[in-house]
mmCIF file of C-alpha atoms and ligand atoms in Angstrom:
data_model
loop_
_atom_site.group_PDB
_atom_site.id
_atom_site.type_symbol
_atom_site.label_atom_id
_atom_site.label_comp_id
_atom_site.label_asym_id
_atom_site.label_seq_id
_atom_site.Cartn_x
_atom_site.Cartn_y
_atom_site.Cartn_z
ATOM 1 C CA UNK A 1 -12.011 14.564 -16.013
ATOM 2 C CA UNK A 2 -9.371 17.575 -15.824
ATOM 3 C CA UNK A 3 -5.764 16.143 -16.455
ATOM 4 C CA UNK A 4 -4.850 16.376 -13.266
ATOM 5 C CA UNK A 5 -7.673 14.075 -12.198
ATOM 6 C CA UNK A 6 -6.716 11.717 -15.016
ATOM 7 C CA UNK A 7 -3.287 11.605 -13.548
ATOM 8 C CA UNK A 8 -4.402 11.165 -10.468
ATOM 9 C CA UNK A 9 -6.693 8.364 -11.027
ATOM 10 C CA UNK A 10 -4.015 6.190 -13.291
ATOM 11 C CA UNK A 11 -1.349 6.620 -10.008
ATOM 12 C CA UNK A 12 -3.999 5.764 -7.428
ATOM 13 C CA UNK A 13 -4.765 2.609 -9.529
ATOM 14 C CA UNK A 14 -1.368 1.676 -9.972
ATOM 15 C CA UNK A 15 -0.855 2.042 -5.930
ATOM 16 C CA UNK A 16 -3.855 0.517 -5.445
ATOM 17 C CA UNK A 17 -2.972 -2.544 -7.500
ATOM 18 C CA UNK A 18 0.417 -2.760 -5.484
ATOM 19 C CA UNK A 19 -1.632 -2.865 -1.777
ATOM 20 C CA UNK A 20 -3.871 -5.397 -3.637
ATOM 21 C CA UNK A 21 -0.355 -7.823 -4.692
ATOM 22 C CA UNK A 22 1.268 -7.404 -1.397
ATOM 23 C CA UNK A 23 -1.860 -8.198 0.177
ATOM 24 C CA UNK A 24 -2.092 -11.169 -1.585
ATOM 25 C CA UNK A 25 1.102 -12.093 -1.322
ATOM 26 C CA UNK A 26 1.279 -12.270 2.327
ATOM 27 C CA UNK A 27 -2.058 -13.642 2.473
ATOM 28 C CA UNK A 28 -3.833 -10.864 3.782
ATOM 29 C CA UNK A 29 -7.473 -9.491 3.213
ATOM 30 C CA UNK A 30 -7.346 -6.366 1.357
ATOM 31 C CA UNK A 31 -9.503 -5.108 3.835
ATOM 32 C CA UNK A 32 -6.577 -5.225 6.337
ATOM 33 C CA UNK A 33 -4.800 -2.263 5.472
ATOM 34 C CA UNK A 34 -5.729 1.503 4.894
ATOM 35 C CA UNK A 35 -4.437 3.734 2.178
ATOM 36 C CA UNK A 36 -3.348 7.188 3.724
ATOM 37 C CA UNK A 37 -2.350 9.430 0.865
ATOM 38 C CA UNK A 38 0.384 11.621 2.210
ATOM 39 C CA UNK A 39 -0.792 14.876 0.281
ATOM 40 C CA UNK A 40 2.437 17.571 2.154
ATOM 41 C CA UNK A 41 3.512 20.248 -0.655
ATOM 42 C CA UNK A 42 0.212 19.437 -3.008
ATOM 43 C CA UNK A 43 -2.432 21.748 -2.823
ATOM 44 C CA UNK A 44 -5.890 21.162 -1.675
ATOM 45 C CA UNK A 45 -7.258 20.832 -5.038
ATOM 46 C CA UNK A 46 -5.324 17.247 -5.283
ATOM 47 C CA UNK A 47 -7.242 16.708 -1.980
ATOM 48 C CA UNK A 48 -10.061 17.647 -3.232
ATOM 49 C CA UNK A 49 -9.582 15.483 -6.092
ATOM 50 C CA UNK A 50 -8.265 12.624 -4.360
ATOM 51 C CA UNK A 51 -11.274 12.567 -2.173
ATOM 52 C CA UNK A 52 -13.915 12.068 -5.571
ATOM 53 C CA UNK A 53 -11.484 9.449 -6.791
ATOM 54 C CA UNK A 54 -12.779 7.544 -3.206
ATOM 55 C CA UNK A 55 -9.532 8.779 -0.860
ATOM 56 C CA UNK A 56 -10.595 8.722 2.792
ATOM 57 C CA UNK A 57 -7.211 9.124 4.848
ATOM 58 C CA UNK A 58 -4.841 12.090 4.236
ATOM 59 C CA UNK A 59 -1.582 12.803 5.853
ATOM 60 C CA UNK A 60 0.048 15.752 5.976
ATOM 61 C CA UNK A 61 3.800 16.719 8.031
ATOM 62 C CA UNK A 62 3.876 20.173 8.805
ATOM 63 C CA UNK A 63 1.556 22.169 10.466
ATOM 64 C CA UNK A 64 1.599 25.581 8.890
ATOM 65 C CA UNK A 65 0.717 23.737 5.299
ATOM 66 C CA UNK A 66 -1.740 21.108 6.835
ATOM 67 C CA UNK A 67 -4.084 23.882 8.888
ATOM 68 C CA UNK A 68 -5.503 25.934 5.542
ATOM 69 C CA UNK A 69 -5.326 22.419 3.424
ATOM 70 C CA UNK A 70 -7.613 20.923 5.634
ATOM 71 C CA UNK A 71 -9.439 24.247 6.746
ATOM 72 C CA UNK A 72 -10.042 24.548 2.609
ATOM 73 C CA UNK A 73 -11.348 21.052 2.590
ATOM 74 C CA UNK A 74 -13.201 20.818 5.464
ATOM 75 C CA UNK A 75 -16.448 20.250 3.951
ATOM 76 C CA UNK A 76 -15.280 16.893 2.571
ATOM 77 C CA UNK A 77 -15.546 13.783 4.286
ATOM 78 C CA UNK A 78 -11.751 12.736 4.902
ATOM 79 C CA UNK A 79 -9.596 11.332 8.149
ATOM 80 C CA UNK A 80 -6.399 13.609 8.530
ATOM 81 C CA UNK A 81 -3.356 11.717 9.853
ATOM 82 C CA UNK A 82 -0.324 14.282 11.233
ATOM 83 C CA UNK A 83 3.042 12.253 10.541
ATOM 84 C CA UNK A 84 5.954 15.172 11.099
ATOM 85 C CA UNK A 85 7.657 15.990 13.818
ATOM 86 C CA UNK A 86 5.368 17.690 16.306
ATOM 87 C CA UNK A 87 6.159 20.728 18.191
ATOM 88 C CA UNK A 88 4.340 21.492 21.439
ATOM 89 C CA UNK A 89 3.577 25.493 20.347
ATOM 90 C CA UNK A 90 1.308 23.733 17.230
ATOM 91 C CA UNK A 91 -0.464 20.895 18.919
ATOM 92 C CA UNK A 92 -3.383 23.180 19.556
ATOM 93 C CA UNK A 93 -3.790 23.964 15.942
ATOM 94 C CA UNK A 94 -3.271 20.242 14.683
ATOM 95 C CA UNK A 95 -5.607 19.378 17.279
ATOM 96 C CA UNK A 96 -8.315 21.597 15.181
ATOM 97 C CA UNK A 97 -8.316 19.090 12.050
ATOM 98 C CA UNK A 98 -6.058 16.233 12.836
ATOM 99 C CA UNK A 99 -8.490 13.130 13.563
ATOM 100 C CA UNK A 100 -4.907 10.994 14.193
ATOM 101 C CA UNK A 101 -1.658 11.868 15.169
ATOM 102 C CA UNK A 102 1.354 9.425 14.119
ATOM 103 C CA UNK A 103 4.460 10.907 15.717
ATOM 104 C CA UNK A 104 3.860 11.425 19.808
ATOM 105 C CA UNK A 105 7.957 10.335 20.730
ATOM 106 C CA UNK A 106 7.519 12.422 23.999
ATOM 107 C CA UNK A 107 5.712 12.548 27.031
ATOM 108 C CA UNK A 108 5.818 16.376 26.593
ATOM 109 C CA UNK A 109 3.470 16.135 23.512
ATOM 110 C CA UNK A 110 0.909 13.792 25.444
ATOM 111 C CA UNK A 111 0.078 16.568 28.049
ATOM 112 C CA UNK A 112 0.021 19.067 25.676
ATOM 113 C CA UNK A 113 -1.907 17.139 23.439
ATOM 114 C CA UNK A 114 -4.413 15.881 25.804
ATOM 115 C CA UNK A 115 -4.927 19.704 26.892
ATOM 116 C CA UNK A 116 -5.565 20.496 23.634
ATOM 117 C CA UNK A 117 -8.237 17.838 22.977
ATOM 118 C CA UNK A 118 -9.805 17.896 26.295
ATOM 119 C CA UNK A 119 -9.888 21.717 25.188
ATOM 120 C CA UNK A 120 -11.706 21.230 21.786
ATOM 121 C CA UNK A 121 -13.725 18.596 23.285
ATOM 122 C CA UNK A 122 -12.458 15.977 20.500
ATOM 123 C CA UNK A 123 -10.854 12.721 20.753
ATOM 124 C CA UNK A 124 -7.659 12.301 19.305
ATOM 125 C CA UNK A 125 -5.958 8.813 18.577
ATOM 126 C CA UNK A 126 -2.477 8.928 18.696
ATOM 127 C CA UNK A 127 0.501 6.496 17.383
ATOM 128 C CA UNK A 128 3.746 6.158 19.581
ATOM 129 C CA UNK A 129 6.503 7.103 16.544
ATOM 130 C CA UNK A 130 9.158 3.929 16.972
ATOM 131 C CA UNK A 131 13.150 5.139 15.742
ATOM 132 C CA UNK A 132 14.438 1.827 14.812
ATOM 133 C CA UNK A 133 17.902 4.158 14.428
ATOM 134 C CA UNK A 134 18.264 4.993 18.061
ATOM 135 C CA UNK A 135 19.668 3.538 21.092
ATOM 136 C CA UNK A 136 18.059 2.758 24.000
ATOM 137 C CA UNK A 137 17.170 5.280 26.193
ATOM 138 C CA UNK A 138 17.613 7.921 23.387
ATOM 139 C CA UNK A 139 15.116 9.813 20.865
ATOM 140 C CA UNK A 140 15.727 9.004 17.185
ATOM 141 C CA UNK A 141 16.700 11.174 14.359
ATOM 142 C CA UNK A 142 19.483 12.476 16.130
ATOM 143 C CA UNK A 143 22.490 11.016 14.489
ATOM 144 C CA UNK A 144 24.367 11.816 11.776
ATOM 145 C CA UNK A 145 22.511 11.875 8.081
ATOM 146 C CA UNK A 146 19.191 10.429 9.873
ATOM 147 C CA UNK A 147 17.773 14.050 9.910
ATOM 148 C CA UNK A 148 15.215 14.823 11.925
ATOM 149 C CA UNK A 149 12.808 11.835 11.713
ATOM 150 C CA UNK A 150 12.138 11.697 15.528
ATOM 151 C CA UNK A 151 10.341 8.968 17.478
ATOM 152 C CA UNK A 152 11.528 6.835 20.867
ATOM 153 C CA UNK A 153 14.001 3.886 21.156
ATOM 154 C CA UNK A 154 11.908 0.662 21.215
ATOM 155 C CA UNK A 155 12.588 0.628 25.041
ATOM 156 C CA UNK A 156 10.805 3.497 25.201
ATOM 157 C CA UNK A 157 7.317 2.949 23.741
ATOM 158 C CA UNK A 158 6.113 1.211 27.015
ATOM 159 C CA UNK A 159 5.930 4.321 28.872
ATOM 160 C CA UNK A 160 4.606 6.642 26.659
ATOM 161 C CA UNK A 161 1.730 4.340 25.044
ATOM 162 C CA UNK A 162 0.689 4.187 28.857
ATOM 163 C CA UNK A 163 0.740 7.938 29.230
ATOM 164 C CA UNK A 164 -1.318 7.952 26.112
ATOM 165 C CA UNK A 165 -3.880 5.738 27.585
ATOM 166 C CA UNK A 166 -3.573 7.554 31.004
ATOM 167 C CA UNK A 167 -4.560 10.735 29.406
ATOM 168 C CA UNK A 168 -8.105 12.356 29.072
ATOM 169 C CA UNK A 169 -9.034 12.694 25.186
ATOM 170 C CA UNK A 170 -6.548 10.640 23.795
ATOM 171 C CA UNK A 171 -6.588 7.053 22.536
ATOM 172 C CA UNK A 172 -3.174 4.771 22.600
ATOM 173 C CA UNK A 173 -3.910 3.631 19.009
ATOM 174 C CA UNK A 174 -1.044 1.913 17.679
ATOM 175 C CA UNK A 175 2.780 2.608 16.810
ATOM 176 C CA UNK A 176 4.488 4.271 13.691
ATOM 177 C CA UNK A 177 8.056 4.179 12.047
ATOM 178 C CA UNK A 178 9.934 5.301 8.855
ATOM 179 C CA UNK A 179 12.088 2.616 7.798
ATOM 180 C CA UNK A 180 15.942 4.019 9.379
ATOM 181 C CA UNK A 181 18.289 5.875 7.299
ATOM 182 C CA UNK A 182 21.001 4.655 9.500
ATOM 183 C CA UNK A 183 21.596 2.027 12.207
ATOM 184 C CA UNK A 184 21.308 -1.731 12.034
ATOM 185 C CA UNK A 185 18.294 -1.638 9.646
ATOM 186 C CA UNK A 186 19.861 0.780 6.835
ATOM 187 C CA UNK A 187 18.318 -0.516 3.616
ATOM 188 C CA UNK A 188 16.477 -3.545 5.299
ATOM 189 C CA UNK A 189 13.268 -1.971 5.534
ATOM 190 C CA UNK A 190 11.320 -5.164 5.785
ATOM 191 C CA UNK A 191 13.000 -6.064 8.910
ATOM 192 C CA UNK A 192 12.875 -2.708 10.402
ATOM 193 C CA UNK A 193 8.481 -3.334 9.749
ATOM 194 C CA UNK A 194 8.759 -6.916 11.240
ATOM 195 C CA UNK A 195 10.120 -5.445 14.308
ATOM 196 C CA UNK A 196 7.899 -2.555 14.471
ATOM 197 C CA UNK A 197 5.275 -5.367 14.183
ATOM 198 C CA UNK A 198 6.855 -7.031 17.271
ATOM 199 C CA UNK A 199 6.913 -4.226 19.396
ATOM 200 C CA UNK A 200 3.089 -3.610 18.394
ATOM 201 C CA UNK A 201 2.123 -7.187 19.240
ATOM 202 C CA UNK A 202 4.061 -6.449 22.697
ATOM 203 C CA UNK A 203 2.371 -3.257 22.883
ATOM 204 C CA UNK A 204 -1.324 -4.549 22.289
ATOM 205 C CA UNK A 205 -1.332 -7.338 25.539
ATOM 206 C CA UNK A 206 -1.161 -4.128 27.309
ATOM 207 C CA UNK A 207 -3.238 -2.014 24.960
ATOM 208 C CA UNK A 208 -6.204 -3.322 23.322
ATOM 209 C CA UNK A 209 -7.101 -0.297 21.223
ATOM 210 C CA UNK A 210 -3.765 0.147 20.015
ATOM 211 C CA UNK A 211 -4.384 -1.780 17.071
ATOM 212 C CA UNK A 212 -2.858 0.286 13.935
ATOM 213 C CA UNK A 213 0.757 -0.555 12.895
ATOM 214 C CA UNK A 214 1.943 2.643 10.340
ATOM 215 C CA UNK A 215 4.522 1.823 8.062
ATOM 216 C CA UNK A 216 5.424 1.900 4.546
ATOM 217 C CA UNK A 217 5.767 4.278 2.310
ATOM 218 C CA UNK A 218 5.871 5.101 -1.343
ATOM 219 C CA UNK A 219 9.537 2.533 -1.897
ATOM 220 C CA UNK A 220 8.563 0.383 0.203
ATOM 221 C CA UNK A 221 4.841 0.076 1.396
ATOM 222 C CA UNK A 222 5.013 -3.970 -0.051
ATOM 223 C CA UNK A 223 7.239 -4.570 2.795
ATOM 224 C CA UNK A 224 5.301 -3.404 5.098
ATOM 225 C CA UNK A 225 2.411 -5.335 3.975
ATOM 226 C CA UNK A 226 4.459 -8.325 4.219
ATOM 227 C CA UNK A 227 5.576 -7.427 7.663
ATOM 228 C CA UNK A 228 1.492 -6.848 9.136
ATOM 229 C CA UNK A 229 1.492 -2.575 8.561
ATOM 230 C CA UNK A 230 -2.503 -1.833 9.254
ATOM 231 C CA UNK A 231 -1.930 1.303 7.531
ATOM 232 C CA UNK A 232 0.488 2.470 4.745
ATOM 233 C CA UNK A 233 1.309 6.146 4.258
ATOM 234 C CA UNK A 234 1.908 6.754 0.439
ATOM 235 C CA UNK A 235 2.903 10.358 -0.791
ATOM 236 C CA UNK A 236 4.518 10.491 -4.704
ATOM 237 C CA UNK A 237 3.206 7.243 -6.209
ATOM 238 C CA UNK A 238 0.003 9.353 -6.079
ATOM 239 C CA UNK A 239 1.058 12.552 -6.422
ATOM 240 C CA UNK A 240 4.207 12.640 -8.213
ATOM 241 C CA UNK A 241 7.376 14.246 -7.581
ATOM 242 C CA UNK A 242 6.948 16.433 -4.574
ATOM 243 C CA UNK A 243 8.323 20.153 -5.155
ATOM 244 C CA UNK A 244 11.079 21.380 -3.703
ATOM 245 C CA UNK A 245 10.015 22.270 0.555
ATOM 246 C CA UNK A 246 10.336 25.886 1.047
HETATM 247 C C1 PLP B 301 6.352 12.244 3.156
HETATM 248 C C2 PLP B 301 6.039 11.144 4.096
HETATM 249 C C3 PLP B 301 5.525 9.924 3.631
HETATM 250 C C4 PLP B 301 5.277 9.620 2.156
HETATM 251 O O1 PLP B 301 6.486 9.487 1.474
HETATM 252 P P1 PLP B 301 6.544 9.034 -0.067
HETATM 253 O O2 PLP B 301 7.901 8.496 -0.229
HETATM 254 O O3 PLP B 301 6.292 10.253 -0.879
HETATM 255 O O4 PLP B 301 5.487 8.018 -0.273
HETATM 256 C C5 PLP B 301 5.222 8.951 4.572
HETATM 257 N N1 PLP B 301 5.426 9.161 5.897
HETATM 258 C C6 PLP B 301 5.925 10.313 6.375
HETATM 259 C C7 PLP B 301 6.147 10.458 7.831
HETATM 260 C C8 PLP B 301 6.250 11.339 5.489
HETATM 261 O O5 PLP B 301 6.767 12.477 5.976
#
């Protein structure tokens, strides 16, 4: 194995035992959640790599990285997640490679995203991104220090996961959140997942096929275990430090 692969391998073990502990911990089949390696600023070699170590889900947060990534990789078998902040002018493009998309926090993106799908003739599922930071009524990510995170209030994912159901080519699959920067749930990250689990309970009476709760990342992906996340979205416990976004 190249060095890189070596490296690789020892992280994706180490993560791998973590999921495994949590899992156990909460009493929880392994089989219950999904590793998606969160691959943004790595190049598609890693991918490449990651996908002979047995990776199946990648993740990736901007657009103009994730379309030659994937386009480079595209004869390997692999699930890519989007999880950044989407802007309408790229949905077509995302919609090219993206198999999921994580962060729909506005009824804006559905249309556009359903045009785009209906367009490609693929089905896309799609997440309703939950802000755990932001008041009702509002979009997240807008306050002070949060950055721009995005996602709905809680009071908002109602609507939207039935606009996602309502539209041709997509699939309501589940909700989404990054544990808040700010607001009641600073630094309480398992709480912030509990209620994200809540809301997804709430959310699946109405919507069977929204099954996939996203949480958890590289600090805190145990709690989210603990607190029912389906699906944890890991970035530098594989990959190591991320460079610096340019
Ligand atoms: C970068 C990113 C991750 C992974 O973060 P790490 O701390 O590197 O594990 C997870 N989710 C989203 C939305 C991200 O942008």
């Amino acid at each position: 194995m190249t060095d890189r692969k070596t490296e690789l391998a020892a992280r994706l073990d180490r993560v791998e035992e973590r999921i495994a502990a949590a899992c156990a911990a909460a009493g929880r089949p392994r089989s219950d959640v999904t590793l998606i390696v969160v691959t943004k600023t790595f190049p598609a070699s890693d991918v490449r790599l990651l996908a002979e170590l047995g990776v199946r889900h990648v993740a990736e947060n901007r657009d103009q990285e994730a379309a030659p990534k994937a386009a480079e990789c595209s004869d390997i078998p692999l699930t890519w997640h989007f999880v950044g902040q989407l802007q309408t002018n790229k949905v077509r493009s995302v919609v090219g490679y993206a198999d999921m998309v994580h962060s729909v926090d506005r009824e804006r993106l559905v249309g556009a995203l359903s045009a785009a799908a209906v367009r490609a003739g693929r089905g896309l599922g799609c997440l309703v991104q939950v802000a755990l930071d932001a008041e009702p009524g509002e979009a997240g990510g807008r306050g002070e220090g949060v950055g721009d995170r995005g996602g709905v209030a809680p009071d908002g994912v109602p609507a939207l996961a039935g606009a996602l159901a309502g539209a041709e080519g997509l699939t309501c699959a589940g909700v989404m959140t990054v544990a808040p920067l700010a607001g009641p749930y600073a630094g309480r990250p398992r709480a912030a997942f509990e209620r994200l689990t809540e809301i997804s309970s709430r959310l699946r009476a109405d919507h069977p096929t929204a099954t996939m709760v996203s949480a958890g990342m590289s600090a805190d992906l145990e709690d989210a275990v603990s607190a029912g996340a389906t699906h944890v979205r890991v970035g530098s416990a594989v990959l190591g430090v991320r460079p610096r976004l340019g």
